[in-house]
Short mmCIF file of N, CA and C in Angstrom, two decimals:
data_model
loop_
_atom_site.label_atom_id
_atom_site.label_comp_id
_atom_site.label_asym_id
_atom_site.label_seq_id
_atom_site.Cartn_x
_atom_site.Cartn_y
_atom_site.Cartn_z
N MET A 1 26.66 52.89 -27.45
CA MET A 1 27.45 53.01 -26.23
C MET A 1 27.18 51.78 -25.37
N SER A 2 28.23 51.31 -24.71
CA SER A 2 28.03 50.13 -23.89
C SER A 2 29.08 50.02 -22.79
N ILE A 3 28.68 49.35 -21.74
CA ILE A 3 29.54 48.93 -20.65
C ILE A 3 29.21 47.46 -20.44
N THR A 4 30.23 46.61 -20.32
CA THR A 4 29.96 45.18 -20.14
C THR A 4 30.72 44.66 -18.92
N LEU A 5 30.25 43.53 -18.43
CA LEU A 5 30.90 42.82 -17.34
C LEU A 5 31.26 41.43 -17.84
N THR A 6 32.39 40.92 -17.39
CA THR A 6 32.67 39.52 -17.67
C THR A 6 31.72 38.70 -16.81
N GLU A 7 31.60 37.43 -17.13
CA GLU A 7 30.74 36.56 -16.33
C GLU A 7 31.24 36.49 -14.89
N ARG A 8 32.54 36.48 -14.71
CA ARG A 8 33.14 36.43 -13.37
C ARG A 8 32.79 37.69 -12.57
N ALA A 9 32.86 38.86 -13.20
CA ALA A 9 32.50 40.10 -12.52
C ALA A 9 31.02 40.12 -12.16
N ALA A 10 30.18 39.68 -13.08
CA ALA A 10 28.74 39.64 -12.83
C ALA A 10 28.41 38.70 -11.67
N GLN A 11 29.07 37.56 -11.60
CA GLN A 11 28.85 36.62 -10.50
C GLN A 11 29.25 37.25 -9.17
N HIS A 12 30.37 37.97 -9.15
CA HIS A 12 30.83 38.61 -7.92
C HIS A 12 29.82 39.67 -7.47
N VAL A 13 29.36 40.50 -8.39
CA VAL A 13 28.39 41.56 -8.05
C VAL A 13 27.09 40.93 -7.55
N SER A 14 26.60 39.93 -8.25
CA SER A 14 25.35 39.26 -7.84
C SER A 14 25.47 38.66 -6.45
N LYS A 15 26.58 38.01 -6.17
CA LYS A 15 26.81 37.40 -4.86
C LYS A 15 26.84 38.48 -3.77
N TYR A 16 27.51 39.59 -4.05
CA TYR A 16 27.60 40.66 -3.07
C TYR A 16 26.23 41.28 -2.82
N LEU A 17 25.48 41.55 -3.87
CA LEU A 17 24.15 42.15 -3.71
C LEU A 17 23.22 41.23 -2.92
N LYS A 18 23.32 39.94 -3.19
CA LYS A 18 22.49 38.98 -2.45
C LYS A 18 22.85 38.99 -0.97
N GLY A 19 24.14 38.99 -0.66
CA GLY A 19 24.59 39.03 0.73
C GLY A 19 24.25 40.35 1.41
N ARG A 20 24.24 41.42 0.63
CA ARG A 20 23.91 42.75 1.14
C ARG A 20 22.43 42.85 1.46
N GLY A 21 21.62 42.07 0.74
CA GLY A 21 20.19 42.05 0.99
C GLY A 21 19.41 43.15 0.30
N LYS A 22 20.07 43.96 -0.49
CA LYS A 22 19.38 45.01 -1.25
C LYS A 22 20.30 45.49 -2.36
N GLY A 23 19.74 46.27 -3.25
CA GLY A 23 20.53 46.86 -4.33
C GLY A 23 20.03 46.46 -5.70
N LEU A 24 20.11 47.42 -6.61
CA LEU A 24 19.70 47.22 -8.00
C LEU A 24 20.82 46.71 -8.87
N GLY A 25 22.03 47.11 -8.56
CA GLY A 25 23.15 46.75 -9.40
C GLY A 25 24.38 47.53 -9.04
N LEU A 26 25.17 47.85 -10.04
CA LEU A 26 26.46 48.48 -9.88
C LEU A 26 26.45 49.85 -10.54
N ARG A 27 26.95 50.87 -9.84
CA ARG A 27 27.08 52.21 -10.41
C ARG A 27 28.55 52.43 -10.74
N LEU A 28 28.82 52.76 -11.99
CA LEU A 28 30.18 52.97 -12.47
C LEU A 28 30.30 54.39 -13.00
N GLY A 29 31.39 55.05 -12.65
CA GLY A 29 31.61 56.42 -13.12
C GLY A 29 33.07 56.77 -13.03
N VAL A 30 33.37 58.04 -13.28
CA VAL A 30 34.73 58.55 -13.13
C VAL A 30 34.69 59.84 -12.32
N ARG A 31 35.83 60.13 -11.72
CA ARG A 31 35.99 61.39 -10.99
C ARG A 31 37.36 61.96 -11.36
N THR A 32 37.50 63.25 -11.20
CA THR A 32 38.76 63.92 -11.49
C THR A 32 39.68 63.77 -10.28
N THR A 33 40.86 63.19 -10.51
CA THR A 33 41.81 62.97 -9.42
C THR A 33 43.10 62.39 -9.96
N GLY A 34 44.08 62.26 -9.10
CA GLY A 34 45.31 61.52 -9.43
C GLY A 34 46.24 62.24 -10.38
N CYS A 35 47.33 61.58 -10.68
CA CYS A 35 48.37 62.19 -11.53
C CYS A 35 47.99 62.23 -13.00
N SER A 36 47.11 61.33 -13.44
CA SER A 36 46.74 61.31 -14.85
C SER A 36 45.40 61.98 -15.13
N GLY A 37 44.65 62.33 -14.10
CA GLY A 37 43.44 63.12 -14.31
C GLY A 37 42.12 62.49 -13.95
N LEU A 38 41.91 61.21 -14.23
CA LEU A 38 40.63 60.55 -13.97
C LEU A 38 40.84 59.25 -13.21
N ALA A 39 39.86 58.92 -12.38
CA ALA A 39 39.87 57.64 -11.66
C ALA A 39 38.46 57.07 -11.70
N TYR A 40 38.38 55.77 -11.65
CA TYR A 40 37.08 55.10 -11.66
C TYR A 40 36.39 55.21 -10.31
N LYS A 41 35.07 55.35 -10.34
CA LYS A 41 34.22 55.28 -9.15
C LYS A 41 33.35 54.05 -9.31
N LEU A 42 33.26 53.28 -8.28
CA LEU A 42 32.49 52.05 -8.33
C LEU A 42 31.76 51.91 -7.02
N GLU A 43 30.42 51.76 -7.09
CA GLU A 43 29.64 51.56 -5.88
C GLU A 43 28.38 50.77 -6.21
N TYR A 44 27.79 50.20 -5.20
CA TYR A 44 26.55 49.46 -5.39
C TYR A 44 25.40 50.45 -5.38
N ALA A 45 24.46 50.27 -6.30
CA ALA A 45 23.35 51.22 -6.48
C ALA A 45 22.06 50.65 -5.92
N ASP A 46 21.34 51.52 -5.21
CA ASP A 46 20.05 51.14 -4.65
C ASP A 46 18.88 51.76 -5.42
N GLU A 47 19.19 52.71 -6.30
CA GLU A 47 18.13 53.34 -7.09
C GLU A 47 18.68 53.84 -8.42
N ILE A 48 17.80 54.03 -9.36
CA ILE A 48 18.15 54.58 -10.67
C ILE A 48 17.75 56.04 -10.68
N THR A 49 18.68 56.91 -11.07
CA THR A 49 18.35 58.34 -11.19
C THR A 49 17.88 58.61 -12.61
N PRO A 50 17.16 59.70 -12.82
CA PRO A 50 16.62 59.99 -14.15
C PRO A 50 17.67 60.11 -15.26
N ASP A 51 18.88 60.53 -14.92
CA ASP A 51 19.94 60.71 -15.92
C ASP A 51 20.74 59.44 -16.21
N ASP A 52 20.59 58.42 -15.40
CA ASP A 52 21.41 57.21 -15.56
C ASP A 52 21.22 56.55 -16.91
N GLN A 53 22.33 56.09 -17.47
CA GLN A 53 22.31 55.20 -18.62
C GLN A 53 22.33 53.80 -18.02
N VAL A 54 21.45 52.94 -18.46
CA VAL A 54 21.29 51.62 -17.85
C VAL A 54 21.73 50.54 -18.84
N PHE A 55 22.60 49.65 -18.37
CA PHE A 55 23.08 48.52 -19.16
C PHE A 55 22.82 47.25 -18.38
N GLU A 56 22.52 46.17 -19.07
CA GLU A 56 22.33 44.86 -18.45
C GLU A 56 23.38 43.91 -19.03
N CYS A 57 24.02 43.15 -18.16
CA CYS A 57 25.03 42.21 -18.62
C CYS A 57 25.08 41.02 -17.67
N HIS A 58 24.84 39.83 -18.19
CA HIS A 58 24.84 38.59 -17.38
C HIS A 58 23.91 38.72 -16.18
N GLY A 59 22.77 39.40 -16.37
CA GLY A 59 21.78 39.52 -15.30
C GLY A 59 22.07 40.61 -14.29
N VAL A 60 23.10 41.42 -14.52
CA VAL A 60 23.46 42.49 -13.59
C VAL A 60 23.20 43.84 -14.26
N THR A 61 22.59 44.75 -13.52
CA THR A 61 22.33 46.10 -14.00
C THR A 61 23.54 46.98 -13.70
N VAL A 62 24.00 47.71 -14.71
CA VAL A 62 25.11 48.65 -14.56
C VAL A 62 24.56 50.04 -14.88
N LEU A 63 24.76 50.98 -13.95
CA LEU A 63 24.28 52.35 -14.12
C LEU A 63 25.47 53.28 -14.30
N VAL A 64 25.35 54.19 -15.27
CA VAL A 64 26.43 55.14 -15.56
C VAL A 64 25.83 56.50 -15.81
N ASP A 65 26.42 57.53 -15.19
CA ASP A 65 25.95 58.89 -15.46
C ASP A 65 26.49 59.34 -16.82
N PRO A 66 25.74 60.20 -17.52
CA PRO A 66 26.11 60.59 -18.89
C PRO A 66 27.48 61.26 -18.99
N LYS A 67 27.90 62.02 -17.99
CA LYS A 67 29.20 62.70 -18.04
C LYS A 67 30.34 61.69 -18.00
N SER A 68 30.17 60.61 -17.24
CA SER A 68 31.21 59.58 -17.15
C SER A 68 31.25 58.70 -18.39
N LEU A 69 30.08 58.49 -18.99
CA LEU A 69 29.99 57.54 -20.10
C LEU A 69 30.92 57.89 -21.25
N VAL A 70 31.14 59.16 -21.51
CA VAL A 70 32.03 59.53 -22.63
C VAL A 70 33.46 59.06 -22.40
N TYR A 71 33.87 58.89 -21.14
CA TYR A 71 35.23 58.45 -20.83
C TYR A 71 35.35 56.92 -20.72
N ILE A 72 34.23 56.24 -20.48
CA ILE A 72 34.30 54.80 -20.24
C ILE A 72 33.48 53.97 -21.22
N ASP A 73 32.97 54.59 -22.26
CA ASP A 73 32.21 53.85 -23.26
C ASP A 73 33.07 52.71 -23.82
N GLY A 74 32.50 51.53 -23.87
CA GLY A 74 33.22 50.37 -24.38
C GLY A 74 34.01 49.61 -23.33
N THR A 75 33.98 50.07 -22.09
CA THR A 75 34.75 49.43 -21.02
C THR A 75 34.14 48.09 -20.64
N GLN A 76 35.03 47.14 -20.39
CA GLN A 76 34.61 45.85 -19.84
C GLN A 76 35.19 45.75 -18.43
N LEU A 77 34.34 45.38 -17.49
CA LEU A 77 34.75 45.24 -16.10
C LEU A 77 34.91 43.75 -15.80
N ASP A 78 36.08 43.40 -15.28
CA ASP A 78 36.37 42.01 -14.92
C ASP A 78 36.65 41.96 -13.42
N PHE A 79 36.54 40.78 -12.83
CA PHE A 79 36.90 40.57 -11.44
C PHE A 79 38.01 39.53 -11.43
N VAL A 80 39.16 39.91 -10.89
CA VAL A 80 40.33 39.04 -10.97
C VAL A 80 40.90 38.75 -9.59
N ARG A 81 41.51 37.58 -9.49
CA ARG A 81 42.25 37.18 -8.28
C ARG A 81 43.69 36.93 -8.70
N GLU A 82 44.60 37.58 -8.01
CA GLU A 82 46.03 37.39 -8.26
C GLU A 82 46.69 37.15 -6.92
N GLY A 83 47.02 35.90 -6.64
CA GLY A 83 47.58 35.55 -5.33
C GLY A 83 46.53 35.77 -4.26
N VAL A 84 46.87 36.58 -3.26
CA VAL A 84 45.92 36.86 -2.18
C VAL A 84 45.09 38.11 -2.47
N ASN A 85 45.37 38.79 -3.57
CA ASN A 85 44.64 40.01 -3.92
C ASN A 85 43.52 39.70 -4.90
N GLU A 86 42.43 40.43 -4.75
CA GLU A 86 41.33 40.32 -5.70
C GLU A 86 40.69 41.68 -5.86
N GLY A 87 40.09 41.90 -7.01
CA GLY A 87 39.42 43.16 -7.25
C GLY A 87 38.98 43.30 -8.69
N PHE A 88 38.33 44.41 -8.95
CA PHE A 88 37.84 44.70 -10.29
C PHE A 88 38.97 45.24 -11.15
N ARG A 89 38.96 44.86 -12.42
CA ARG A 89 39.92 45.37 -13.40
C ARG A 89 39.13 45.96 -14.56
N PHE A 90 39.50 47.17 -14.94
CA PHE A 90 38.82 47.88 -16.01
C PHE A 90 39.60 47.73 -17.30
N GLN A 91 38.93 47.30 -18.35
CA GLN A 91 39.53 47.23 -19.68
C GLN A 91 38.85 48.29 -20.53
N ASN A 92 39.44 49.49 -20.50
CA ASN A 92 38.85 50.67 -21.13
C ASN A 92 39.60 51.00 -22.42
N PRO A 93 38.93 50.87 -23.58
CA PRO A 93 39.61 51.12 -24.85
C PRO A 93 39.95 52.59 -25.09
N ASN A 94 39.43 53.49 -24.26
CA ASN A 94 39.65 54.92 -24.43
C ASN A 94 40.91 55.43 -23.73
N VAL A 95 41.51 54.62 -22.88
CA VAL A 95 42.65 55.05 -22.08
C VAL A 95 43.87 55.26 -22.98
N LYS A 96 44.46 56.45 -22.87
CA LYS A 96 45.67 56.79 -23.63
C LYS A 96 46.92 56.64 -22.77
N ASP A 97 46.76 56.83 -21.44
CA ASP A 97 47.89 56.76 -20.54
C ASP A 97 47.39 56.50 -19.12
N GLU A 98 48.19 55.79 -18.33
CA GLU A 98 47.87 55.53 -16.93
C GLU A 98 49.04 55.97 -16.07
N CYS A 99 48.73 56.36 -14.84
CA CYS A 99 49.82 56.74 -13.94
C CYS A 99 50.57 55.49 -13.49
N GLY A 100 51.74 55.68 -12.97
CA GLY A 100 52.59 54.56 -12.54
C GLY A 100 51.98 53.73 -11.44
N CYS A 101 51.19 54.34 -10.57
CA CYS A 101 50.61 53.59 -9.45
C CYS A 101 49.32 52.87 -9.87
N GLY A 102 48.80 53.17 -11.06
CA GLY A 102 47.61 52.49 -11.56
C GLY A 102 46.30 53.02 -11.02
N GLU A 103 46.33 54.13 -10.32
CA GLU A 103 45.12 54.68 -9.71
C GLU A 103 44.35 55.63 -10.63
N SER A 104 45.00 56.19 -11.62
CA SER A 104 44.31 57.14 -12.49
C SER A 104 44.71 56.94 -13.95
N PHE A 105 43.92 57.56 -14.84
CA PHE A 105 44.14 57.39 -16.26
C PHE A 105 43.80 58.67 -17.01
N ARG A 106 44.20 58.72 -18.27
CA ARG A 106 43.92 59.85 -19.16
C ARG A 106 43.35 59.31 -20.46
N VAL A 107 42.36 60.02 -21.00
CA VAL A 107 41.79 59.63 -22.29
C VAL A 107 42.12 60.65 -23.35
#
Protein backbone atom coordinates (compact mmCIF):
# COMPACT_ATOMS: atom_id res chain seq x y z
CA MET A 1 0.00 0.00 0.00
CA SER A 2 1.27 3.45 -0.78
CA ILE A 3 0.50 7.13 -1.07
CA THR A 4 2.94 9.35 -2.96
CA LEU A 5 3.49 13.03 -3.57
CA THR A 6 4.97 14.62 -6.64
CA GLU A 7 8.08 16.67 -6.00
CA ARG A 8 6.02 19.83 -6.57
CA ALA A 9 3.44 18.78 -3.94
CA ALA A 10 6.18 17.88 -1.46
CA GLN A 11 7.84 21.27 -1.96
CA HIS A 12 4.53 23.06 -1.36
CA VAL A 13 3.84 21.08 1.85
CA SER A 14 7.39 21.61 3.14
CA LYS A 15 7.20 25.35 2.46
CA TYR A 16 3.84 25.62 4.22
CA LEU A 17 4.99 23.63 7.26
CA LYS A 18 8.11 25.77 7.55
CA GLY A 19 6.04 28.97 7.40
CA ARG A 20 3.56 27.51 9.88
CA GLY A 21 6.41 26.86 12.30
CA LYS A 22 5.19 23.42 13.34
CA GLY A 23 3.81 20.18 11.99
CA LEU A 24 4.90 16.65 11.17
CA GLY A 25 3.46 16.41 7.71
CA LEU A 26 0.22 15.97 5.82
CA ARG A 27 -2.84 13.97 6.91
CA LEU A 28 -4.84 12.54 4.01
CA GLY A 29 -8.17 10.75 4.31
CA VAL A 30 -11.70 10.48 2.96
CA ARG A 31 -15.10 11.35 4.31
CA THR A 32 -18.60 10.40 3.21
CA THR A 33 -20.24 13.29 1.37
CA GLY A 34 -21.29 14.71 -1.98
CA CYS A 35 -23.19 13.28 -4.90
CA SER A 36 -20.75 10.44 -5.56
CA GLY A 37 -20.22 9.36 -1.96
CA LEU A 38 -16.64 10.17 -0.92
CA ALA A 39 -14.51 13.31 -0.72
CA TYR A 40 -10.87 13.83 0.18
CA LYS A 41 -9.84 15.28 3.54
CA LEU A 42 -6.53 17.05 3.66
CA GLU A 43 -4.97 18.76 6.67
CA TYR A 44 -1.61 19.43 8.21
CA ALA A 45 -0.71 16.99 11.00
CA ASP A 46 0.95 17.87 14.27
CA GLU A 47 1.03 14.35 15.69
CA ILE A 48 0.92 10.70 14.69
CA THR A 49 -1.92 8.61 16.11
CA PRO A 50 -1.42 4.92 16.91
CA ASP A 51 -3.58 3.80 13.95
CA ASP A 52 -1.93 6.02 11.32
CA GLN A 53 -0.27 4.47 8.32
CA VAL A 54 2.89 6.50 7.71
CA PHE A 55 4.42 7.16 4.29
CA GLU A 56 7.49 9.25 3.41
CA CYS A 57 7.86 10.89 0.01
CA HIS A 58 10.42 13.54 -1.03
CA GLY A 59 11.11 14.24 2.65
CA VAL A 60 7.44 14.77 3.57
CA THR A 61 5.51 12.54 5.97
CA VAL A 62 2.01 11.54 4.85
CA LEU A 63 -0.37 10.08 7.46
CA VAL A 64 -3.46 8.06 6.52
CA ASP A 65 -6.02 6.36 8.74
CA PRO A 66 -6.60 2.66 7.91
CA LYS A 67 -10.28 3.14 6.96
CA SER A 68 -9.38 5.76 4.34
CA LEU A 69 -6.40 3.85 2.97
CA VAL A 70 -8.57 1.22 1.27
CA TYR A 71 -10.14 3.98 -0.88
CA ILE A 72 -6.96 5.91 -1.67
CA ASP A 73 -4.26 3.25 -1.88
CA GLY A 74 -1.99 4.07 -4.82
CA THR A 75 -3.00 7.74 -4.93
CA GLN A 76 -0.49 10.34 -6.03
CA LEU A 77 -0.98 13.88 -4.77
CA ASP A 78 0.18 16.71 -7.02
CA PHE A 79 0.13 20.48 -6.57
CA VAL A 80 -0.93 22.34 -9.70
CA ARG A 81 -1.32 25.93 -10.85
CA GLU A 82 -3.82 26.70 -13.60
CA GLY A 83 -4.05 30.40 -14.36
CA VAL A 84 -4.75 32.17 -11.08
CA ASN A 85 -5.94 28.97 -9.37
CA GLU A 86 -3.73 26.55 -7.50
CA GLY A 87 -4.34 23.51 -5.37
CA PHE A 88 -3.82 19.84 -4.79
CA ARG A 89 -4.89 17.31 -7.42
CA PHE A 90 -5.50 13.68 -6.54
CA GLN A 91 -4.59 10.96 -9.02
CA ASN A 92 -6.42 8.01 -7.49
CA PRO A 93 -6.37 4.75 -9.50
CA ASN A 94 -9.36 3.42 -7.52
CA VAL A 95 -11.85 6.06 -8.69
CA LYS A 96 -14.65 4.62 -10.82
CA ASP A 97 -16.72 7.80 -11.14
CA GLU A 98 -16.61 11.47 -10.12
CA CYS A 99 -19.42 13.95 -9.68
CA GLY A 100 -19.80 16.76 -12.21
CA CYS A 101 -18.56 19.43 -9.81
CA GLY A 102 -15.40 17.43 -9.01
CA GLU A 103 -15.95 17.49 -5.25
CA SER A 104 -16.66 13.81 -4.68
CA PHE A 105 -15.88 10.39 -6.11
CA ARG A 106 -16.92 6.73 -6.04
CA VAL A 107 -14.73 3.64 -5.92
